[in-house]
Structures are given as C-alpha cells and as structure tokens.
Coordinates of C-alpha atoms in Angstrom, one line a residue:
Chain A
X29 CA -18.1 4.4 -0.5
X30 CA -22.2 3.8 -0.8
X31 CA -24.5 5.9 1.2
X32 CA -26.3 3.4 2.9
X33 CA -24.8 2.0 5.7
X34 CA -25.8 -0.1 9.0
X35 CA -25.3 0.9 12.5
X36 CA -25.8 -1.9 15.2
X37 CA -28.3 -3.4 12.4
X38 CA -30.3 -0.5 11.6
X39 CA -30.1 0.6 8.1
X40 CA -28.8 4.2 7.9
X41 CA -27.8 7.2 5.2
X42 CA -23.8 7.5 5.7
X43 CA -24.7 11.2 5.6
X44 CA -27.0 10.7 8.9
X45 CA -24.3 8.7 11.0
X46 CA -23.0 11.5 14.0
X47 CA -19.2 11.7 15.1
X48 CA -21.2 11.9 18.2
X49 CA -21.7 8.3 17.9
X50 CA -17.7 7.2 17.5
X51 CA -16.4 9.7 19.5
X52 CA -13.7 6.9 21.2
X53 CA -12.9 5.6 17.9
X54 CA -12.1 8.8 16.2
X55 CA -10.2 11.2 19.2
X56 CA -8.4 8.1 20.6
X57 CA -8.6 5.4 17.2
X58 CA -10.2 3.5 20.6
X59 CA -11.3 0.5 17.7
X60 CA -11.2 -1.7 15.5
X61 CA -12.2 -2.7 11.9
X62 CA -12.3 -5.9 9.6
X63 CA -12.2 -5.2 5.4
X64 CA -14.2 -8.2 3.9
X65 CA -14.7 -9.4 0.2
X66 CA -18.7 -10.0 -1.5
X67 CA -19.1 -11.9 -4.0
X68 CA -22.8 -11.6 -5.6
X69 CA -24.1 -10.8 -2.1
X70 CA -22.1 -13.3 -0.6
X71 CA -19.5 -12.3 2.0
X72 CA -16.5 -14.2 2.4
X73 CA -15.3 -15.8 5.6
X74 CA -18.1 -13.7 7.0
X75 CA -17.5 -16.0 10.4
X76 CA -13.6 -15.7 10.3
X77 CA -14.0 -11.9 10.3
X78 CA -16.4 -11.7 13.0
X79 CA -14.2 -14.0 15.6
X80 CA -11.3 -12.0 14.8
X81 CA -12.9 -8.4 15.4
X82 CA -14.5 -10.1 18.8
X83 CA -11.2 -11.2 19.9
X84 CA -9.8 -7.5 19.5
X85 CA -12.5 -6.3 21.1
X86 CA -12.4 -9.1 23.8
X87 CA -8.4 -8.2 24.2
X88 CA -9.2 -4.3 25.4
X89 CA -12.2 -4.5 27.9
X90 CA -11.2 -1.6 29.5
X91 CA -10.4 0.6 26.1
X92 CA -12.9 -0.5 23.8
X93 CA -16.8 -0.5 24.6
X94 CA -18.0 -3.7 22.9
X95 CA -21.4 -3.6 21.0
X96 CA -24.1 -5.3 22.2
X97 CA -23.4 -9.3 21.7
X98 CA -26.2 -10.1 19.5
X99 CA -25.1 -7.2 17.0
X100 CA -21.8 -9.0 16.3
X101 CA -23.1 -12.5 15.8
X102 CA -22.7 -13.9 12.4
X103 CA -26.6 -13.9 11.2
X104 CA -27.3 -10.6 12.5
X105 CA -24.4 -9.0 10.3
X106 CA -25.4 -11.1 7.2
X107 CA -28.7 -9.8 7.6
X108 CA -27.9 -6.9 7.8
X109 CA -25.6 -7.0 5.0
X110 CA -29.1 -8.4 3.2
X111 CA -31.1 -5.4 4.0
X112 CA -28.5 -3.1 3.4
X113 CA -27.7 -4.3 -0.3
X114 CA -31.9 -5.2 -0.6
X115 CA -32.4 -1.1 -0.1
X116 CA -30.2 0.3 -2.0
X117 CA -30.5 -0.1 -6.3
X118 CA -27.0 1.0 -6.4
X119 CA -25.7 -2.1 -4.6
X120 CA -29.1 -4.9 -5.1
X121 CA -28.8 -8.5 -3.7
X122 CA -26.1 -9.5 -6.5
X123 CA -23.4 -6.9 -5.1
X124 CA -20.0 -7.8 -5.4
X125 CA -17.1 -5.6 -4.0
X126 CA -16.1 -5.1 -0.2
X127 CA -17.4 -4.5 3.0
X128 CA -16.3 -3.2 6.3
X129 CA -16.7 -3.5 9.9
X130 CA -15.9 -0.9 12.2
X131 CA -16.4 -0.9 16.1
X132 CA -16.1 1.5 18.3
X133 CA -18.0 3.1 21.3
X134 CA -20.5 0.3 21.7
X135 CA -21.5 0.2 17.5
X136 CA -20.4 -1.6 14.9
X137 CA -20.6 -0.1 11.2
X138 CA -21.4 -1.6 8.3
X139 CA -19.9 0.6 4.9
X140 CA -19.7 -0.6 1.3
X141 CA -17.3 -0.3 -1.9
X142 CA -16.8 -1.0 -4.8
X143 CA -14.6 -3.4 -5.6
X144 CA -10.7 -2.3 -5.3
X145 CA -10.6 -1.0 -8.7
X146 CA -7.1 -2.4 -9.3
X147 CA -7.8 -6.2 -8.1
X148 CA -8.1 -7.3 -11.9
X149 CA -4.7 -6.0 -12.8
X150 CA -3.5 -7.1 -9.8
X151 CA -4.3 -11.1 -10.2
X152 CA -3.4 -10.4 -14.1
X153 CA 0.3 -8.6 -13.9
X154 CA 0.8 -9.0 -9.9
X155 CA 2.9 -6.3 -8.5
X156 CA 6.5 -5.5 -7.1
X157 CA 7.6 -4.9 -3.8
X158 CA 11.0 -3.1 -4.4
X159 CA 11.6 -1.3 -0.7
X160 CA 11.9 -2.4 3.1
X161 CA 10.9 -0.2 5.8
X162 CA 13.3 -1.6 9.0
X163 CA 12.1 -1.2 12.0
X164 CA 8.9 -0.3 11.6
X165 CA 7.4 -2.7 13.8
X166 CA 9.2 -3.8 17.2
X167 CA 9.4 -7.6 17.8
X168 CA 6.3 -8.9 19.9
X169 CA 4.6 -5.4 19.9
X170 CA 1.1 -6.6 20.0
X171 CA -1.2 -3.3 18.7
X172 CA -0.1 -5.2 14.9
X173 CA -1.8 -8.0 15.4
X174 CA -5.1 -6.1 15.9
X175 CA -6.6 -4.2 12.8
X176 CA -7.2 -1.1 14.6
X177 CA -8.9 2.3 14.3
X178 CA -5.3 3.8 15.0
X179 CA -4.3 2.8 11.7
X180 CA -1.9 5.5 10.9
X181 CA 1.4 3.7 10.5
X182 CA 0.1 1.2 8.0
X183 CA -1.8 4.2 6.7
X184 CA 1.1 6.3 5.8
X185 CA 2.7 3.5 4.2
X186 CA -0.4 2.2 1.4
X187 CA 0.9 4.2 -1.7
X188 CA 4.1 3.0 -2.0
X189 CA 3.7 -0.7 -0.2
X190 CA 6.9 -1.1 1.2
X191 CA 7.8 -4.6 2.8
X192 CA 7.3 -3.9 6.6
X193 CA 10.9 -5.4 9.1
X194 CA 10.7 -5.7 12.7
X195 CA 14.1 -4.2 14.6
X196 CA 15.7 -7.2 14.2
X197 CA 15.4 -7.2 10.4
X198 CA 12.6 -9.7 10.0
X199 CA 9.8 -9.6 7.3
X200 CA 6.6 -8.5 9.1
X201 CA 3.8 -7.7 6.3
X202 CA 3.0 -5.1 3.9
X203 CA 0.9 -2.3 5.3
X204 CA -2.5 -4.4 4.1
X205 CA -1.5 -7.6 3.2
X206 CA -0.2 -10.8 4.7
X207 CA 3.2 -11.8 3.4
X208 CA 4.1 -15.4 1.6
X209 CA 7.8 -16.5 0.3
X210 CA 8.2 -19.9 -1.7
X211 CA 11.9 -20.7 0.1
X212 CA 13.3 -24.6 0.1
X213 CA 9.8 -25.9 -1.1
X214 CA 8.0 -24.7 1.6
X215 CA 5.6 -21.5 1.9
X216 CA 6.6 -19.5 4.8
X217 CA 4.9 -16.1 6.3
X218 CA 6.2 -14.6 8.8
X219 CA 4.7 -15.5 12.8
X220 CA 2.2 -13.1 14.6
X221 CA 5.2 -11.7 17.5
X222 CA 7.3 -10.4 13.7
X223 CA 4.8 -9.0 14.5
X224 CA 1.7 -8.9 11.8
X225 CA -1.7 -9.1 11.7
X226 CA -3.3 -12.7 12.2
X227 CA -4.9 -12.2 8.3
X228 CA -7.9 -14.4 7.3
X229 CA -6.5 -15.7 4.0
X230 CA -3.0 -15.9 5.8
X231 CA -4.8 -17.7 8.5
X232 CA -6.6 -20.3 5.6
X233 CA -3.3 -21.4 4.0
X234 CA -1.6 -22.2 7.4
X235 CA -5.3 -24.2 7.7
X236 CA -4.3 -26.1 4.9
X237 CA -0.7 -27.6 6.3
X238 CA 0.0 -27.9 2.7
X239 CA -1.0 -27.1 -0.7
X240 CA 0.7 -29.0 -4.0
X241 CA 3.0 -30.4 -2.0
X242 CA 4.2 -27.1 -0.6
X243 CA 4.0 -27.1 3.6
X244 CA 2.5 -23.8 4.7
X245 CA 4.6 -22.8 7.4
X246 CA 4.9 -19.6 10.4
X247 CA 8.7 -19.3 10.2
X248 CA 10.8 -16.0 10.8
X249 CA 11.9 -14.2 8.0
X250 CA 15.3 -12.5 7.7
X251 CA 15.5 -9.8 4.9
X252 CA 18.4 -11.5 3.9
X253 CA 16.8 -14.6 3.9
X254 CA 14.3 -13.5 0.6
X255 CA 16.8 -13.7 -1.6
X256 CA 16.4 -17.4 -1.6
X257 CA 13.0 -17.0 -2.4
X258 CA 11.3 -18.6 -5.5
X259 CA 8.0 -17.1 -5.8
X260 CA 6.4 -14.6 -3.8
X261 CA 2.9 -13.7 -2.7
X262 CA 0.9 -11.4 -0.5
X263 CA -2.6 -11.5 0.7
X264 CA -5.6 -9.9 2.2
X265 CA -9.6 -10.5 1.9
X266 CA -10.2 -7.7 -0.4
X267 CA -7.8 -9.5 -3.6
X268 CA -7.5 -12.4 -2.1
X269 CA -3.9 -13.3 -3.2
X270 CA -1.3 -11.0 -5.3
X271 CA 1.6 -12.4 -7.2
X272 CA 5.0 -10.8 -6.3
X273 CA 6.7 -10.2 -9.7
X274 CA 9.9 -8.6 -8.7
X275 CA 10.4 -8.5 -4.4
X276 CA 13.6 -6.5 -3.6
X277 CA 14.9 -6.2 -7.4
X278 CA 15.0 -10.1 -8.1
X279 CA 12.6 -10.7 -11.0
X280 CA 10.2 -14.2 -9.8
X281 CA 7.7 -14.8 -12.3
X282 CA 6.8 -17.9 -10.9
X283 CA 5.0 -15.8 -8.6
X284 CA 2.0 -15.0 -10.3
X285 CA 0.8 -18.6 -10.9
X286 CA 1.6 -19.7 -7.3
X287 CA -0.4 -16.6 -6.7
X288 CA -3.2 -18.4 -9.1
X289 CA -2.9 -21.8 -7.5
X290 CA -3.3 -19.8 -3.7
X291 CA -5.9 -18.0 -4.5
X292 CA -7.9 -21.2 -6.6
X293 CA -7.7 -22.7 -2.8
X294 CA -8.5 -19.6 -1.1
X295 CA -11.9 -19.7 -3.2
X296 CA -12.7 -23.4 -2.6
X297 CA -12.2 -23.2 0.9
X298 CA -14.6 -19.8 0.8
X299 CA -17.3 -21.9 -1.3
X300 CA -17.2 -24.6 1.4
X301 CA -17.5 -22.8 4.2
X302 CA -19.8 -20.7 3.0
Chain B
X9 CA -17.5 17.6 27.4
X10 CA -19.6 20.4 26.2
X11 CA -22.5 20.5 23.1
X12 CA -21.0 23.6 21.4
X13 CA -18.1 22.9 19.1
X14 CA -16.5 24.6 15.9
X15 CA -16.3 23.1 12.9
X16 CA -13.4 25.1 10.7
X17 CA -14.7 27.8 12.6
X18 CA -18.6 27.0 12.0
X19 CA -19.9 26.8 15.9
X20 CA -22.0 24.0 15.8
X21 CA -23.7 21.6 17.9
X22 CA -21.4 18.3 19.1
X23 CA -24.4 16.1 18.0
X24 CA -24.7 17.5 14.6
X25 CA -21.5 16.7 13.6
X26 CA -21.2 14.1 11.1
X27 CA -18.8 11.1 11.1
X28 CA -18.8 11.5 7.2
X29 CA -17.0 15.0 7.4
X30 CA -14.2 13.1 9.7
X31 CA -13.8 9.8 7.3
X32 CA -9.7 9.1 7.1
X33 CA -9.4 10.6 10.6
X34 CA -12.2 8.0 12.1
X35 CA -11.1 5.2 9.3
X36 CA -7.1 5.7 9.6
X37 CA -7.1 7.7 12.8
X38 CA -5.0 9.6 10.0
X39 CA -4.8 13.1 11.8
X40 CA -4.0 15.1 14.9
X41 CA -5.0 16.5 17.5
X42 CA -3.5 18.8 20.7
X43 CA -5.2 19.8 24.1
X44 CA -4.9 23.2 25.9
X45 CA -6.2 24.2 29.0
X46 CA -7.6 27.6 29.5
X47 CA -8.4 30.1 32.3
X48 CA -10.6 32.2 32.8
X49 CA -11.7 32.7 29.1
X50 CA -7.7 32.5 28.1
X51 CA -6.2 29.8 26.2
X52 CA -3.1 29.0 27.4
X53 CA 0.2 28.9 24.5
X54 CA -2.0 28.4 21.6
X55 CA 0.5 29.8 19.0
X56 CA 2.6 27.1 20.1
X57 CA -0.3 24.4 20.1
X58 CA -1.4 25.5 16.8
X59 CA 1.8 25.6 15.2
X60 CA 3.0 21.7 16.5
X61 CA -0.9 21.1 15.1
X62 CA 0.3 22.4 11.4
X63 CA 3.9 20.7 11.6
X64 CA 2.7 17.2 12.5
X65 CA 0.2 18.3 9.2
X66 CA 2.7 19.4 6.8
X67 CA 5.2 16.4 7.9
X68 CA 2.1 14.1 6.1
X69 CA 0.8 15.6 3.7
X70 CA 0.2 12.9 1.3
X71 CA -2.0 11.4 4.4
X72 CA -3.7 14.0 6.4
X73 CA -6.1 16.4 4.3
X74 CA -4.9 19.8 5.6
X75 CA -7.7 22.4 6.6
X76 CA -7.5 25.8 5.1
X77 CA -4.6 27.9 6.2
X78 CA -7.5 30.6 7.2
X79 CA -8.8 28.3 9.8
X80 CA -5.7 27.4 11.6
X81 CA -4.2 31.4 12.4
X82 CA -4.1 32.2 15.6
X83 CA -6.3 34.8 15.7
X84 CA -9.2 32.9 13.7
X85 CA -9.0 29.8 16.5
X86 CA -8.9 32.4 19.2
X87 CA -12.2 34.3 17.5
X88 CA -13.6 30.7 17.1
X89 CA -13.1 30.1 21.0
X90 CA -14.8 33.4 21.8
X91 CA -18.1 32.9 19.8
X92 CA -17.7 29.4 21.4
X93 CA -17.7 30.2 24.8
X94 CA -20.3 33.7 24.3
X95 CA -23.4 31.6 22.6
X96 CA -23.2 28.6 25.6
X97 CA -24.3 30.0 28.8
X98 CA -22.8 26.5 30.2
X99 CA -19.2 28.0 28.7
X100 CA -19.3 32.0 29.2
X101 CA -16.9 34.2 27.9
X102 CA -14.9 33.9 31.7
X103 CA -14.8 29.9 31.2
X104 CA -12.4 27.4 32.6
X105 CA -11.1 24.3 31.3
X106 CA -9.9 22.4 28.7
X107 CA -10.1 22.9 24.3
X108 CA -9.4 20.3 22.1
X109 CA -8.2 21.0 18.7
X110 CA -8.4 17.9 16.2
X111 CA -7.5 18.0 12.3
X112 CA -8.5 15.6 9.9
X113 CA -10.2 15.3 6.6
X114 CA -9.8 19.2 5.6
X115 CA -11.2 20.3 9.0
X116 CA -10.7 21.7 12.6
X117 CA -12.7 20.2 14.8
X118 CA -12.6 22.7 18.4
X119 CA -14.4 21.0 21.4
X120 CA -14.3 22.0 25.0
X121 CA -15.0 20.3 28.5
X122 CA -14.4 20.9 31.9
X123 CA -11.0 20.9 33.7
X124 CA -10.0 17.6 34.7
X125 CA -11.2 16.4 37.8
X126 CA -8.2 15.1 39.6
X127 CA -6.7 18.3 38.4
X128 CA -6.6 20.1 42.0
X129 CA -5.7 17.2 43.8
X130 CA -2.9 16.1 41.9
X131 CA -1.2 19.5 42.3
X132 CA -1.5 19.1 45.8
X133 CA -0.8 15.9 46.0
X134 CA 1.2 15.0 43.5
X135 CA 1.2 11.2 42.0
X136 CA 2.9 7.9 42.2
X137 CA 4.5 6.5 38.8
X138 CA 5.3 2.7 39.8
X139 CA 5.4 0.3 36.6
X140 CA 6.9 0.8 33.3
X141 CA 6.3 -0.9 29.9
X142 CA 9.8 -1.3 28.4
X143 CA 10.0 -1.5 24.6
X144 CA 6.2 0.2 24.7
X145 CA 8.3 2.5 21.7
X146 CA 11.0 2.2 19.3
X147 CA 13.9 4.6 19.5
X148 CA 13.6 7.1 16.7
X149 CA 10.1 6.0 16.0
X150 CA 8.5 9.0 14.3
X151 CA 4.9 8.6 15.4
X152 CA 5.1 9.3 19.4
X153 CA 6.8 12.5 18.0
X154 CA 3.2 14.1 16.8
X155 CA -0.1 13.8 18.5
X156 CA -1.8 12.1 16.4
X157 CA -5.9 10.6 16.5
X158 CA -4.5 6.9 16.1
X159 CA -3.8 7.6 19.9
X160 CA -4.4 3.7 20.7
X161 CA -1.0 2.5 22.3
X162 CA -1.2 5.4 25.0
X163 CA -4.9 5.4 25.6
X164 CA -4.7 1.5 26.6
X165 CA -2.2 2.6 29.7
X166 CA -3.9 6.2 30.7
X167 CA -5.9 4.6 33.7
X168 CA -1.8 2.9 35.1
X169 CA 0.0 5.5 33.9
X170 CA 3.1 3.5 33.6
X171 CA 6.4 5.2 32.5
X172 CA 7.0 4.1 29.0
X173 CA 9.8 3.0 27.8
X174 CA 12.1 2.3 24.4
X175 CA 13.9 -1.2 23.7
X176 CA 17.1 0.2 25.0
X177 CA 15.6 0.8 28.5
X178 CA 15.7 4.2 28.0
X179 CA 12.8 6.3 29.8
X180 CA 10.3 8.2 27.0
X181 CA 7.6 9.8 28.8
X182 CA 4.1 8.8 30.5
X183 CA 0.9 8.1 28.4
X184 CA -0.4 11.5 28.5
X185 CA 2.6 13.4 29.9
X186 CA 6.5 14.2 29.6
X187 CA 9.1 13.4 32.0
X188 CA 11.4 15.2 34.0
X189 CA 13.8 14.1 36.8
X190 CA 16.3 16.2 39.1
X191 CA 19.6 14.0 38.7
X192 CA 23.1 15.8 39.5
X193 CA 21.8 19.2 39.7
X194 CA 19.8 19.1 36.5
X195 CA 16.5 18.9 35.3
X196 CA 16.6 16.1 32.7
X197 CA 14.1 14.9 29.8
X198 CA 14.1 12.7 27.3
X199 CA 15.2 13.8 23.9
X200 CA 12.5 13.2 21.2
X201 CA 14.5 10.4 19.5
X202 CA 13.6 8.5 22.5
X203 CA 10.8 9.0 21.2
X204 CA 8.2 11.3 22.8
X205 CA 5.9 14.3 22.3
X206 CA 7.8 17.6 21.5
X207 CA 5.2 18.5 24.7
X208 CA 4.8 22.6 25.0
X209 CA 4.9 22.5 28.8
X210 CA 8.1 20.7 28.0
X211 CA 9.5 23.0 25.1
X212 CA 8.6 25.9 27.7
X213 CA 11.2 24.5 30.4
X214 CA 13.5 23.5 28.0
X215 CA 13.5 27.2 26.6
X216 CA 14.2 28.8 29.8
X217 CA 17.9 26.9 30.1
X218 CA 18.1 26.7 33.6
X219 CA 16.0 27.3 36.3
X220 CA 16.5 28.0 40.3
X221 CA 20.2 27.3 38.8
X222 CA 19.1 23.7 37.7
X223 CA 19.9 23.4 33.8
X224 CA 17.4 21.8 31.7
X225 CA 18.3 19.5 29.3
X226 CA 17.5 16.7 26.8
X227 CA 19.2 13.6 27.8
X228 CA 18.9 9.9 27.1
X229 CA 17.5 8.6 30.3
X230 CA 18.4 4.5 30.9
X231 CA 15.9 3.1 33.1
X232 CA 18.4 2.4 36.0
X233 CA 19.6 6.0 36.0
X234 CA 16.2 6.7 37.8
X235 CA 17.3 5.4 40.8
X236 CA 19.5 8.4 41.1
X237 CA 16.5 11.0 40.9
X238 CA 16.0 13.6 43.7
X239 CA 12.7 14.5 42.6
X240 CA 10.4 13.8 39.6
X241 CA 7.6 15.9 37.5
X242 CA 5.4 15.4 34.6
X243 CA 4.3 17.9 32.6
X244 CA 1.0 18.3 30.2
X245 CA -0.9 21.1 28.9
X246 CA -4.1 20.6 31.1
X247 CA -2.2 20.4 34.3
X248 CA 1.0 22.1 33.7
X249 CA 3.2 20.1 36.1
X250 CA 2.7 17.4 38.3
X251 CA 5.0 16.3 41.1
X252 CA 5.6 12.1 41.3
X253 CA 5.8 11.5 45.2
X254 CA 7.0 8.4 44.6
X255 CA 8.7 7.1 41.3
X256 CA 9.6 2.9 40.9
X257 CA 9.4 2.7 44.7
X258 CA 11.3 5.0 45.2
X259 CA 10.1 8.1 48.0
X260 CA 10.2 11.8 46.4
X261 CA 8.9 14.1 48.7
X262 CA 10.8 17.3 47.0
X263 CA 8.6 16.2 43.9
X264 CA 5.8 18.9 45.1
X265 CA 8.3 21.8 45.4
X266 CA 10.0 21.2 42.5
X267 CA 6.3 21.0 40.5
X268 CA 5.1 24.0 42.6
X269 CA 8.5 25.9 41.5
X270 CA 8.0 24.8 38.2
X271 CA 4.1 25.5 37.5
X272 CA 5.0 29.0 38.6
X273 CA 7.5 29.4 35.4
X274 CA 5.0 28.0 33.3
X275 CA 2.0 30.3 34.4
X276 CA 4.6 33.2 34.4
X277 CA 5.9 32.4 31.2
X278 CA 2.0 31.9 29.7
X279 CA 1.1 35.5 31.0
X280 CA 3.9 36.9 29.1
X281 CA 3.2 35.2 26.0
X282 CA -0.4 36.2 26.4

C-alpha cells in the first residue's frame, strides 16, 4: 500500500491516519469498502462503485455513520483521487493499479496499490478452482451482498479460492470474485439471495443481456449442475475477468478466451462510460 | 471509553494509536477481540478470557498475525492493566468497569470504559427478549464460535436484542449474550454447534454441573421448546446474568431469582479463581 492516502478529501500520510478515527469499523467491522481498478489515473466505474458503497451505507442507518454527502459524490472522490496521485512521485497522474474505499465512522478512506501483482498471469494462464466450500453462505442471508469491513469469512478463504455453496448446494461466488458458467449457450452467475455480492463487472455483463450471442443470465446454480459447464469465468474490478481453466477437476480451456472476449467488453463498456 | 490504552503492553494514549498498526484487523475485521468487566481494580476470569483470545488466534493462523506470546500471559495483561489504571487519575488503581482486549496485526490492543449504563437496572429489572431472527446463523458455522472484530451481523441487532436463531429453528444465543432457560428441572444452553460463543459466564455454569439441584446442560434448543421455559437468563461478561422477565410473550417472573441465584455462583466462583 502507498503512504499517501485521503480521508473525507483531505490528503493524508497513512502513517498519520488514528484508529481513533475508525473505531466502529475496526472493534465491530461497523463498514464497508469498495476495491476499484486505475488505469493511467483513470478509475474504473468510479460511479458504479460509489452507488453501491452508498447503498450499503444507506441499508444500515442505524449501524453505520455515513460520511458527510458531498465526500461520497463522484467528483469529490475523483478529485481526490487527482490530488492524491498529483502529490505523490511514487504514484504521478499516470498511475495504474487499484484503489480502495473504505467507510466507516462518518470517513471514507482513500488507499492505493499496486496493481495485483499476479493479474498478468492471471489473464495469460487463468486459474483453477478445484474445491467447494458447502454451506458457507446461508440462502438469502443478506451481510453477502454488502462488501463489508467484517470481512473475515471471505478473508479466511483468499489463499486457496474455493468455490463458495449456499446450504442448499448452490454456487455463490469465490471469496473476491463474481462467478460466470458457459451452460446450454447461455452465461449464468448465480442471483444475489445464493447469496453473493452484487459485483460491478458481474453487474456490467447482466447490463449487456447478451454478448456473442451468449444471454447473460442470474439463474441458480447447483454444484452438480457445473459439470455441464463449457467454459468458466470469474470476475472482480481489480482483474477484471479470469479464465477458469480446470473448475472441479474438468479441464475447460475454452475458458480463457471467453475470459478474453468478457473482459474486451468489460473495457469498452469502462471506456464509454468513462 | 477512556484515553489511556495499551498497546502490546506499551500504555499509550487512545488518540495516538494508529490505524496503520491495526491494518488486516480494520481491512478484514481479521482478528478478535473479548470484553471483561472488572471491580474494584480486579479483572474478572481473565485466564479464561485470555486463553479463548489465543485459541480463536491459533485456530487462524494463516489469517490473524498473532502478537508475541510475552504479551498475552496472564500476568503481563494483568501488569498492563495496573500501569493502565495507576497513570489515569480518571481510572485509579480501585477502578470499575469494563477492559477490552482486541488482537490483530501482531498486537494487543487493551482499552477500558465505564460499566455499562443499564448495567444496575437490568439486574434489577431484568429484560424482555420478544423477536427472534431465525436462520440469523448456520448450524455448525465456525465463526459465531470465536469473537471475532468482523462483529457486523450481531452489532446490527444489539439495540433489539432479538434471540437468534439457526435454520433449523433452533435457539443460538442473543447478539451480545448466551442463553439459558429452566425447562424440566434443568438449566439448558445451546451447544456451540448451534452455533454460539463458547461465553465464560457460560463455561462457568456449565462447569459447576448442577446448581440449587438444576443440571446444566448443552442442549439443542428448537424454537417451540421455549414455550415450556419456567424462567430465562442471559449471560455476558460485563453483566454476568441477566434475568428475561418476559421471553416471546411469554411472563417470567422467576427470571430475577434465578439470575440473582445465578450471579451469586458467578461472583463466588470469580473470587475463588482470583
């Protein structure tokens, strides 16, 4: 992570920023947070990030002290994000790699990375997704479909990416990533009550209705149900899309250049709204 | 709560603590935490909160960055405490109230604060427990088993206090408290595959095997099964036990006796571990 950092628009050392300050978000994870991809200085679906963290925000009144209005508005954080990468030579107007968005306690904090130092290997060679985790979400439970502060059950998953099931044996996600299955010609992920976060690139493909001819569908998912699956993807802002080379031990290397096509759209539809 | 704090036994001021030092445990709410009340200076079972702190750290190690042993003994939390309470003439060395112990990032963060407010009145009172939020947990979910900073699904219900619940309609405890009802003679709780908090008040009546000739026991407790109670506590380390006056509509006037009886075995049981 760089050093300089934004709190509620003012340009900070990371170093200087109190616990004092987050004191809901850290003893209770009383929050919420939104990971978002730069490109050259350019964040992407700045706006789509923004409504989503408001709408968690919105969705806890009583349990989460929302930042002023005017700090969450979409100029304000991209200029911000401006004077943040402006002030810094390690990061400069150009920067590409990711931001996030963290509120809690009335503040919203802007932090910066590099880019995920594996995202060029991942669009390259893709990856597998070789284990389920059952259960692990309950059916409808709604906490999933915010990206929260209290973060530890994804958290405790991220090294070894297991495919995320709901109680009833349904697909959910992977700990940070939308899920996609090529099944009968169309492109399913799983609905939001599996349950799974409402994901911003999930949330552009199911935009697009359809894509080469392939509807983009919310359907549910029974594990069983994957191994009609032709290709496989996953998603989330920081890589955009991954190719799925082997999901469950079935080999689909037509996964990787859906995963191209995908993500070709995913960075049109970024360009255009930008 | 108070300005003095300890940081891996440093005493420090709250406000210059630095978010920075608490990263994954603000980021991830990857870490835990417990809460102990003390009296007069005494903190109340802290072997037994320390040593639930250190299993829910070793049961994720791969997540949670564990302090140095040093830092977690007894005897160096109980020497932090003191210097705590001597240098803050708000505190004093005869203070009484509640400690805080959170882990995460490599540290132990100690803070302190007064006793709760409602604490008086809801020993004399007791309390009403009238909703419930079925399938709020999963049986044999592990998380609800440690206390842990992503703390979000029980923080949103701490100002209704409803009884949760698992999705077989089995009772698991309150959002800050364990359960206990009088049914056929017995004092009964729910087992911690319902799931809930191995709670120490909780462990401390479990460990006495009967009481006033009632035996305590784990027991899966179906929803409907309440309507058999003949009087209802709940138990916590700030205010030991509390009796429910009235539980799903449901009268309990032998609620205050039974917590009265009960919070006497606790204190009793405290001075002897002292």
């Amino acid at each position: 992570m760089f050093s300089t950092v934004a709190v509620n628009g003012e340009v900070k050392r990371w170093e200087d920023v109190r616990l004092h300050d987050f004191a809901q978000g850290f003893f209770f994870g009383a929050g919420f947070f939104t990971t978002f991809r730069i490109d050259g200085g350019t964040p992407l679906f700045l706006s789509r990030h923004l409504a989503r963290l408001s709408a968690s925000v919105a969705a806890y009144p009583s349990t989460v002290r929302a930042p002023p209005p005017e700090v969450m508005r979409e100029e304000a954080v991209r200029d911000t994000l401006r004077r943040c990468l402006d002030s810094d030579a390690s990061l400069g107007p150009r920067f590409t790699g990711v931001g996030k968005l963290a509120v809690s306690d009335g503040k919203i904090l802007l932090t910066l990375r590099p880019p995920a130092p594996d995202a060029e290997r991942l669009q390259r060679e893709g990856r597998t997704v070789d284990s389920t985790e059952p259960g692990a979400y309950r059916h409808g439970e709604p906490t999933p479909n915010h990206k929260g502060l209290s973060y530890f059950r994804q958290y405790t998953h991220m090294a070894s990416m297991p495919l995320l099931a709901n109680e009833r044996g349904h697909a959910c996600e992977l700990p940070t990533a939308n899920l996609f299955v090529l099944i009968d010609g169309q492109l399913v992920t799983p609905p939001l009550a599996a349950p799974c976060l409402p994901g911003i690139i999930r949330q552009v493909l199911l935009d697009s209705g359809s894509l080469n001819g392939m509807h983009v569908v919310e359907q549910d998912l029974p594990l069983a149900r994957l191994a009609e699956a032709r290709a496989c993807v996953f998603t989330n802002s920081a890589v955009l899309v991954t190719g799925v080379t082997r999901l469950l031990g079935r080999n689909l290397p037509d996964s990787l250049s859906l995963a191209e096509r995908l993500r070709a759209h995913v960075l049109d539809v970024a360009s255009r709204e930008e």
